[in-house]
Coordinates of C-alpha atoms (C1' of nucleotides) in Angstrom, one line a residue:
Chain F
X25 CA 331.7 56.8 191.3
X26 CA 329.9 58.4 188.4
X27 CA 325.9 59.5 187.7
X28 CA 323.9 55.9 187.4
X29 CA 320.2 54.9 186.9
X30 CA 318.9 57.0 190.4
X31 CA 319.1 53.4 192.0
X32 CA 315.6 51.8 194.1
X33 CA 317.2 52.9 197.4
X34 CA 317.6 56.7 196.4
X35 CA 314.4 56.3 194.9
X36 CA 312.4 55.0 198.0
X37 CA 314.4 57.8 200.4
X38 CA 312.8 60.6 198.0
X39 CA 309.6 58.9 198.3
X40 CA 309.4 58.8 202.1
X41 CA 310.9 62.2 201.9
X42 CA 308.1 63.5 200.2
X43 CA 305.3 61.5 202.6
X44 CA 307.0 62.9 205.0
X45 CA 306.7 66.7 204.0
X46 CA 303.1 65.9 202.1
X47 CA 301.9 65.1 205.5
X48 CA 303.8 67.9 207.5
X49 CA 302.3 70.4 205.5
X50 CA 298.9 69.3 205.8
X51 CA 299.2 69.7 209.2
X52 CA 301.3 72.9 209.2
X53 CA 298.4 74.3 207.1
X54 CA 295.9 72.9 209.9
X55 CA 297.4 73.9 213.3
X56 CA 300.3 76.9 212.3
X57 CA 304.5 75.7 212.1
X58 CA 305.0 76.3 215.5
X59 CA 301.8 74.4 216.9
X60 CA 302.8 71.3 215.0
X61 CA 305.0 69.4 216.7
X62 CA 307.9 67.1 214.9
X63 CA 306.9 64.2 217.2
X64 CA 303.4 65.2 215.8
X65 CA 304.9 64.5 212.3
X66 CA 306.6 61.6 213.1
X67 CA 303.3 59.9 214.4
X68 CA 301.2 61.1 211.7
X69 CA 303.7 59.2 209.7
X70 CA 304.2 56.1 211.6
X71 CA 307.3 56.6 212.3
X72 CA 310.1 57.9 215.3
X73 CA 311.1 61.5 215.6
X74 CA 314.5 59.9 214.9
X75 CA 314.0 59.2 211.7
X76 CA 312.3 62.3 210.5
X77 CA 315.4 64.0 211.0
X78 CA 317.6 61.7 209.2
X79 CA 315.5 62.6 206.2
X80 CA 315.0 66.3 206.8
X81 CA 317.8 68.6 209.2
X82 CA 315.4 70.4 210.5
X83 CA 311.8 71.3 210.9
X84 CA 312.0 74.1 208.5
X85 CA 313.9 72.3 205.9
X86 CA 310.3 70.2 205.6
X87 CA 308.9 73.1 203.9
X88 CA 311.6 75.0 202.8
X89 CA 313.3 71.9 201.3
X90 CA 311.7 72.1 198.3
X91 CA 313.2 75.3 197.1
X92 CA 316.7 73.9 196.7
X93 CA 315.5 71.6 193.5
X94 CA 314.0 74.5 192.1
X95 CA 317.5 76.6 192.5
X96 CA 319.0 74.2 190.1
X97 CA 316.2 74.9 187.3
X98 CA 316.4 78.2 188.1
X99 CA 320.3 78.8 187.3
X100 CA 319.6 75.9 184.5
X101 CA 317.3 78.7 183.0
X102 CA 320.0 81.4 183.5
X103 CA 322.6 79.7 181.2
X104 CA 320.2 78.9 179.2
X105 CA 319.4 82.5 178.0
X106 CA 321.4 84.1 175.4
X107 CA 324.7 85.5 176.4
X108 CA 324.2 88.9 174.9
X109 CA 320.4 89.4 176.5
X110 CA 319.5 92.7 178.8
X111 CA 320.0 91.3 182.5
X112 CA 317.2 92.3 184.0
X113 CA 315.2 90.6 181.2
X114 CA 317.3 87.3 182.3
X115 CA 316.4 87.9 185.6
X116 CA 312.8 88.4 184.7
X117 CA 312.7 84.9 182.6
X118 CA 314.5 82.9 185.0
X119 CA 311.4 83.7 187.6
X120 CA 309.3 82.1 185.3
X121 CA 310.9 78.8 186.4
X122 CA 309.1 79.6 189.9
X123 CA 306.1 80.9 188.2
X124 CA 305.4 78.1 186.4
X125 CA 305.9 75.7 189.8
X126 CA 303.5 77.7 191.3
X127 CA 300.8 77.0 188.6
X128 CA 301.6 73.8 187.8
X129 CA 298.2 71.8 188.4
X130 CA 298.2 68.7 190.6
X131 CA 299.2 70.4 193.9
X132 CA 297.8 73.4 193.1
X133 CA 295.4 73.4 196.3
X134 CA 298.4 73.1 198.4
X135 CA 301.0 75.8 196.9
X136 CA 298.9 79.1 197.9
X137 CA 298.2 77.9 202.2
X138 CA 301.9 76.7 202.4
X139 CA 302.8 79.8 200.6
X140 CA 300.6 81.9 203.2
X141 CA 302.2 79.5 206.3
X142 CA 305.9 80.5 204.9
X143 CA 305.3 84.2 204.7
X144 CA 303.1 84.2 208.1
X145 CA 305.8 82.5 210.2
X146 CA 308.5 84.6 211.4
X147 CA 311.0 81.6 211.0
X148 CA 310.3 80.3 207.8
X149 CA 310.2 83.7 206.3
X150 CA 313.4 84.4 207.6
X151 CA 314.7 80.9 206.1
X152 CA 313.1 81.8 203.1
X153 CA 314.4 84.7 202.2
X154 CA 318.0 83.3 203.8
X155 CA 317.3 80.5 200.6
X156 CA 316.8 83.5 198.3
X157 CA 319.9 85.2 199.3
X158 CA 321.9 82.0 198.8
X159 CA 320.2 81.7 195.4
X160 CA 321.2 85.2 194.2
X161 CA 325.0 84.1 195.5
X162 CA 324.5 81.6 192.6
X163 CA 323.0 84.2 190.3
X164 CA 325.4 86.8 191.0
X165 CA 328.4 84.2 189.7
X166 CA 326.9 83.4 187.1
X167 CA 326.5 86.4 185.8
X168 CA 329.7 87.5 186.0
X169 CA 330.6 84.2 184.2
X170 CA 328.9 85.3 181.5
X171 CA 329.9 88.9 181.2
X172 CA 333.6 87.3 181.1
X173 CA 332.9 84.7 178.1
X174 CA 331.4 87.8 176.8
X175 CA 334.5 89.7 176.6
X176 CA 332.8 92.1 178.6
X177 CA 333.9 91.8 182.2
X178 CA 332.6 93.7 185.6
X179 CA 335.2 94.8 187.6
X180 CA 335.9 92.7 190.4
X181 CA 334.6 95.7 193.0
X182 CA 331.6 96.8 190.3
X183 CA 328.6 96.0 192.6
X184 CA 326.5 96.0 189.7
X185 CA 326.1 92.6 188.9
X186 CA 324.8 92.5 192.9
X187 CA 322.9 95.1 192.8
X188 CA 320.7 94.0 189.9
X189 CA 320.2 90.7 191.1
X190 CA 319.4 92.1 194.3
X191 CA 316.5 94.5 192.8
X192 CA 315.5 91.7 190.6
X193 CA 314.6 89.6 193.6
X194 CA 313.5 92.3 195.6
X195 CA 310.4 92.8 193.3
X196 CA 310.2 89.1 193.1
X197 CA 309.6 89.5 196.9
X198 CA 307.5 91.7 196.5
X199 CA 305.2 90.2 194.2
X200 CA 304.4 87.4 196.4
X201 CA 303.6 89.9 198.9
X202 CA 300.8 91.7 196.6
X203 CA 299.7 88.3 195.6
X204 CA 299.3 87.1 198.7
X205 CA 298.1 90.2 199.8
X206 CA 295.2 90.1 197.1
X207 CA 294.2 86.8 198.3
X208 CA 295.9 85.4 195.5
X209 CA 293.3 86.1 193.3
X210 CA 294.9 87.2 190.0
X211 CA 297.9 85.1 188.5
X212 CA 301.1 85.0 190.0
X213 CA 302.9 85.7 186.4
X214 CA 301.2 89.3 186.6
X215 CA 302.0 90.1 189.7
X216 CA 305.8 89.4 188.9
X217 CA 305.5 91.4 185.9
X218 CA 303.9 94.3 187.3
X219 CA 306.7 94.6 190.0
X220 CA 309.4 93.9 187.6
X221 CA 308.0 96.6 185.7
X222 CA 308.2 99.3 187.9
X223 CA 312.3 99.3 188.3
X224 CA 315.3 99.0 185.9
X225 CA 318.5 99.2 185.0
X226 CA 320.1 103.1 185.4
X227 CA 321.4 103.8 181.7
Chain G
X29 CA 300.9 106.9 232.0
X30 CA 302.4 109.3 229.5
X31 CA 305.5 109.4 229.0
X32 CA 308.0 110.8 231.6
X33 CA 311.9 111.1 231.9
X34 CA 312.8 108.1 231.4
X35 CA 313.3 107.1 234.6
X36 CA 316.4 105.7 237.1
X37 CA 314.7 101.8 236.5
X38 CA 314.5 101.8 232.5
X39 CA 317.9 103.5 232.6
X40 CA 319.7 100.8 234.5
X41 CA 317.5 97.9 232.1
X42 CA 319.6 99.8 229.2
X43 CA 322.5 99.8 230.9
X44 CA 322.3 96.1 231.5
X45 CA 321.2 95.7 228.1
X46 CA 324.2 97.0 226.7
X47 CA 326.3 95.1 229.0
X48 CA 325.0 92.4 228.5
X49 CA 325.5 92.7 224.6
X50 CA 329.1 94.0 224.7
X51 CA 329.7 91.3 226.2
X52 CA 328.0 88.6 224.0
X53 CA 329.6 90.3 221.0
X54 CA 333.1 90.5 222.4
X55 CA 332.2 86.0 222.8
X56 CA 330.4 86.0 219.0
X57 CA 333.5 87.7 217.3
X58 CA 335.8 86.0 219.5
X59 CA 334.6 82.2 219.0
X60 CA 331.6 82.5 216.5
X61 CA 327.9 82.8 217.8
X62 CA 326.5 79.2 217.7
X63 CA 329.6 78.0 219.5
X64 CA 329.2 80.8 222.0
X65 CA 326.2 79.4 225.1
X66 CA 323.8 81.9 226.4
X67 CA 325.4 80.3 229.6
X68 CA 328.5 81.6 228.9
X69 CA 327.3 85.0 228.3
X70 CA 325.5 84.6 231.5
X71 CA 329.0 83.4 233.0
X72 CA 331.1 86.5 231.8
X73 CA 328.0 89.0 232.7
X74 CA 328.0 87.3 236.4
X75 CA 324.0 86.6 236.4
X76 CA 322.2 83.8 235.7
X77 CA 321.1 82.4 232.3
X78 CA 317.3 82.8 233.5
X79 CA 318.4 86.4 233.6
X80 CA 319.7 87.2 230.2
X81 CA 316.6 86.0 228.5
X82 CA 314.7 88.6 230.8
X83 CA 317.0 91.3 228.7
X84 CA 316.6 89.5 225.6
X85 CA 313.8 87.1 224.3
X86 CA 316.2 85.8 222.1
X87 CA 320.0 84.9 221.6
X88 CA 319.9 85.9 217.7
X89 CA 318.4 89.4 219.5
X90 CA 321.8 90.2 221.6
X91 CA 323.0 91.0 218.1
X92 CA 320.2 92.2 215.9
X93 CA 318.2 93.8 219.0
X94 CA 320.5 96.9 217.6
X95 CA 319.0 97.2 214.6
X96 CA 315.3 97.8 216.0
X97 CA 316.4 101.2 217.2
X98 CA 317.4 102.1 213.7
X99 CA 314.2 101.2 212.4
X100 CA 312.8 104.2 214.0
X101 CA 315.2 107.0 212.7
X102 CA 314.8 105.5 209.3
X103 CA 311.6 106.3 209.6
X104 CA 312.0 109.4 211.2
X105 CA 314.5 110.4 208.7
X106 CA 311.9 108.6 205.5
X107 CA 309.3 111.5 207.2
X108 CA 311.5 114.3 206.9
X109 CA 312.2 114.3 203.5
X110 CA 310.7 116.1 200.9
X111 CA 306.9 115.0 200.1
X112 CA 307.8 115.5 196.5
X113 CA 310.7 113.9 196.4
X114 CA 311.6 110.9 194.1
X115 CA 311.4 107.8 196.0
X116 CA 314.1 106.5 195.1
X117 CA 316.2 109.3 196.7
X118 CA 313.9 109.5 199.4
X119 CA 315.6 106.0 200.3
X120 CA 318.9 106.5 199.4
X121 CA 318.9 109.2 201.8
X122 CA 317.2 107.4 204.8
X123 CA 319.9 104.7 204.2
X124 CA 322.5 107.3 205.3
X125 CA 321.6 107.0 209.0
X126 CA 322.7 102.9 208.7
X127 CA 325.9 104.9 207.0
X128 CA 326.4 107.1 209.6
X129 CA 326.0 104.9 212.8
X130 CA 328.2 102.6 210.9
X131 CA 330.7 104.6 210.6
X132 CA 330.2 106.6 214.2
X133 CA 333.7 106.9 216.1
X134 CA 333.6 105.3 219.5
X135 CA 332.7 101.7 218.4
X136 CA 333.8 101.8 215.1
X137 CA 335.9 98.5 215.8
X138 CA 333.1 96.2 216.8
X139 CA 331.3 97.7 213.7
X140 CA 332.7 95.4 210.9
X141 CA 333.5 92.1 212.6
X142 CA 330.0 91.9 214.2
X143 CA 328.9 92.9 210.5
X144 CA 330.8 89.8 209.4
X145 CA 329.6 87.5 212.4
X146 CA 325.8 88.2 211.2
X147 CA 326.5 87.7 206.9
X148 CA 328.3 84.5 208.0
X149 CA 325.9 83.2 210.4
X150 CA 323.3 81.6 209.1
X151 CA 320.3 81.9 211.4
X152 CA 321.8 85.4 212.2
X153 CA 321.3 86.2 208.4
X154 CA 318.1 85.3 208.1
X155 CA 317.1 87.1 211.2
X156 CA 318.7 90.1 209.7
X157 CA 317.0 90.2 206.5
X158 CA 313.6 89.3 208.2
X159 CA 314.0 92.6 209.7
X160 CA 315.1 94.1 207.2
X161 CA 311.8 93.0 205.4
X162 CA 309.8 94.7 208.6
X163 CA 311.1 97.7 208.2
X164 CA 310.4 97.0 204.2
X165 CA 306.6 97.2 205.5
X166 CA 306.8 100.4 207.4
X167 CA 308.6 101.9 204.8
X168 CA 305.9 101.2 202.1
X169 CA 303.0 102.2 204.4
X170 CA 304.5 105.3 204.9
X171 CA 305.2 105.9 201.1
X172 CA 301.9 105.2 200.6
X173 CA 300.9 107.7 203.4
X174 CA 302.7 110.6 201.9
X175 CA 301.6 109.4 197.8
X176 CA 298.0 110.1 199.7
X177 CA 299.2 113.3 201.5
X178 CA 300.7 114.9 197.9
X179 CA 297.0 114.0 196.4
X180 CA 298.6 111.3 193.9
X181 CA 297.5 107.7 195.7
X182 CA 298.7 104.8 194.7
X183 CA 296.3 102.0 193.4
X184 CA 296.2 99.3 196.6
X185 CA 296.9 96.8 194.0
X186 CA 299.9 98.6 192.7
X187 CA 302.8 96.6 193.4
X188 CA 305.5 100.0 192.5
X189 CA 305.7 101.1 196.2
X190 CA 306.8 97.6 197.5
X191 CA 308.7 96.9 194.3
X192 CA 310.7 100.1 194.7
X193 CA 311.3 99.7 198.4
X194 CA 312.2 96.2 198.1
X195 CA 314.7 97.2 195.3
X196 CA 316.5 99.8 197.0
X197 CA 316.8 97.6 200.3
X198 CA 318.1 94.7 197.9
X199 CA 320.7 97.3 197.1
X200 CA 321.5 97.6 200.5
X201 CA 322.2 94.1 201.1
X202 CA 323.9 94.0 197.7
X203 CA 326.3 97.2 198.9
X204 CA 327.3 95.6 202.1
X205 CA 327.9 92.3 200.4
X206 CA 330.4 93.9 198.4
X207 CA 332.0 96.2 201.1
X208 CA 332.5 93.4 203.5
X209 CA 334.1 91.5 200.6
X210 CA 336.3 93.7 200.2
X211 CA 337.4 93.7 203.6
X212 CA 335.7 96.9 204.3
X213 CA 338.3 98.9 202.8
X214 CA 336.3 101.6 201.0
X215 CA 334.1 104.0 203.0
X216 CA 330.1 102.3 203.4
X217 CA 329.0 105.4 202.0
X218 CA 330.4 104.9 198.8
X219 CA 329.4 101.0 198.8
X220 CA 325.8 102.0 199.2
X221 CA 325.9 104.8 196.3
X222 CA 327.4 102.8 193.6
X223 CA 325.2 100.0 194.4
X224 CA 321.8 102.6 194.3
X225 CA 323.2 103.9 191.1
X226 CA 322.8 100.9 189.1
X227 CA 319.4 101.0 189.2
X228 CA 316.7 103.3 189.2
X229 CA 312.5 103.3 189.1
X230 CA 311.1 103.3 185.9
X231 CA 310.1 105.9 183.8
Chain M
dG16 C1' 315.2 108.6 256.2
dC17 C1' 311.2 105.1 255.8
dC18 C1' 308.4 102.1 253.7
dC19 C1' 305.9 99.6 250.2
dA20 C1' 305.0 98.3 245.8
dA21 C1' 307.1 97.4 241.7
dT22 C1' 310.9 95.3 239.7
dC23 C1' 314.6 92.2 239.5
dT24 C1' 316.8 87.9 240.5
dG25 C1' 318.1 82.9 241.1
dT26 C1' 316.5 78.4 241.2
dC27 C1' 314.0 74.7 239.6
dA28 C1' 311.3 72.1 236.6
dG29 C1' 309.9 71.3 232.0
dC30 C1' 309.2 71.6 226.8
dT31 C1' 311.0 71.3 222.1
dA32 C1' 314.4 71.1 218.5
dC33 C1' 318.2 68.6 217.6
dT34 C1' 322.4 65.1 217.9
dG35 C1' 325.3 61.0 219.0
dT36 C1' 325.4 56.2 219.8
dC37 C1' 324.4 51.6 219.4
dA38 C1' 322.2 47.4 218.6
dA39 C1' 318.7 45.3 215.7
dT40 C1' 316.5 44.9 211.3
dA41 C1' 315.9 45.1 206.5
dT42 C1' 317.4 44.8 201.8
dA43 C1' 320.0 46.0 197.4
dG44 C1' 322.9 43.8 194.6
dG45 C1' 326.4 40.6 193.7
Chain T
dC2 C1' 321.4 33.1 199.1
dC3 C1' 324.5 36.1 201.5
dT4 C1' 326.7 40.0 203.0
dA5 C1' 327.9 44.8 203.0
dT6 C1' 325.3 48.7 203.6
dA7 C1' 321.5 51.4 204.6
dT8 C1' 317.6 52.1 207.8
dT9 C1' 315.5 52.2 212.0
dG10 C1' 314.0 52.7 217.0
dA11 C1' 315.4 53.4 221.5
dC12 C1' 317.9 56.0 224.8
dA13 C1' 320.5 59.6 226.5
dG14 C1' 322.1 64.2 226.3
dT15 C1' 322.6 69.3 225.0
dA16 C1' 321.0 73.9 224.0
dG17 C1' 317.5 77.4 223.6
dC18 C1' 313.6 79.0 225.8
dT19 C1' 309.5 79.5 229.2
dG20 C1' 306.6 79.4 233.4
dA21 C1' 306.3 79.6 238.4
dC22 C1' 307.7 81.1 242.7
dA23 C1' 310.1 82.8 246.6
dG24 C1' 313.3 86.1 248.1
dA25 C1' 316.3 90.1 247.5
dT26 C1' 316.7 94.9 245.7
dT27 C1' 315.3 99.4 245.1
dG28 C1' 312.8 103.6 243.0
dG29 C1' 310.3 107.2 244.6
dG30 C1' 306.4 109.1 247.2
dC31 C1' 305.7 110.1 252.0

DNA sequence: GCCCAATCTGTCAGCTACTGTCAATATAGG
DNA sequence: CCTATATTGACAGTAGCTGACAGATTGGGC
């Protein structure tokens, strides 16, 4: 009924979950999206095509999956800035969340190719960047949760709040795309700063 | 070889074309897109399925196919404008031809609910801001084009190009989010000004 | 008006992503 | 240890999409 200890069966589902992707993306990386087939995946896992999909919906979810838990920390970091802060510096911390994913050591070998893969394929791009709308949905009522408990309240047809986000994550966009561009040679932090830099707030 | 009148034969493709997406829409607004089968638009066209895909590679493209032909008078219209113009009213301005073939007389009906059909359908969504990210890419080529033109170049690592082109499209979305919220009352117009005047490059 | 090459079309066969169903198996948790 | 529940594979089916081919249609030069 309630939150309990995660439980040995959730436990093992997110384990074979994440084989399951771990190896998908190797070979994503390898052949391309499209060239890898999930009956591909399924035998480089040992298991049926069947039962790929009753962990994963579909065949982009594998790689865009991942994004949804970092949503959570993402909006987790939102509240947790102070009510009274400049937006767009909110906006500007709570990317740090991703920043910091994407430097995290361990699987660092991995996040630049699958990055590369994501932004190369027409149909994970478009998922992608469908994940990144969703996540400004999220953002956007947040926000205007906060300008409430504020006392200070957009109007309910201000497209401010929107808009902002919208910019915000516009630039956050585009600093993968310079990154990537580079050949992801400096660090991703910079390359979110430097674009985040470049537009504002009207006064 | 060059080009030529356009010709009887790439007329009547056109013509079928738009047939063929009248048609499809009328189905997508009338019973939602992913319950709507490319056989069924083959059905109420009178040709076979086979056929349809020779007009269109894709289902998602019998809706968004539109917007490719916009892509080119943004940029047309991105061209004319002043070399020394601020950007950021370079954009605002190229964003008036969405405004104004959204709001052109003759199909000004279809306009809003096949709006609607694409924000609420997912994979039509993501389709839509994938191409809106395209024309994101010509857009900053060409900025960069004129920045050389006017003798002031940007870096090639400097992300303000993108980062200011990504905004402003960000308040695109953002001003159509809210317009279509509001059940499209206001005019576009006005949805795309307020949204463009929350935010602004930086000094 | 005639003719031919280019274009268009339907049909069929096939691939891949994805879903429903069902019976067999495994196992968490009492 | 036992059972309710979750997990699985096997099979069948649908929808989107593509290639191949044969036949009908037709634009446009003659």
């Amino acid at each position: 009924m309630s939150e309990r200890t995660p439980g040995l069966r959730e436990r093992t589902r997110l384990a074979v979950q994440k084989e399951i992707a771990e190896a998908a993306d190797a070979l994503f990386v390898e052949r391309g999206f499209e060239a890898t087939t999930v009956d591909d995946i399924a035998a480089a896992v040992g298991m049926s095509q069947r039962s790929v999909f009753r962990y994963f919906a579909t065949k982009e979810e594998i790689v865009l999956g991942k994004f949804d838990l970092v949503v959570d920390d993402m909006l987790a970091a939102l509240r947790a800035r102070p009510a009274d802060e400049a937006v767009w510096t909110s906006l500007h911390r709570v990317f740090d969340v991703l920043v910091s994913l994407a430097e995290k050591p361990g699987h660092e070998e991995m996040v630049e190719p699958i990055h590369r893969v994501v932004f190369e394929t027409p149909a994970l791009l478009a998922g992608y960047l469908q994940k990144l709308q969703h996540m400004q949905d999220a953002v956007v009522t947040e926000l205007r949760d906060r300008a409430d408990a504020a006392g200070t309240p957009y109007a309910v047809d201000d497209p401010t709040p929107r808009a902002l986000t919208a910019a915000a994550f516009g630039c956050l966009v585009a600093a993968q795309h310079s990154w990537l561009a580079s050949g992801a040679k400096g660090s991703f932090a910079d390359a979110v700063d430097r674009a985040m830099a470049t537009v504002g707030p009207r006064p």
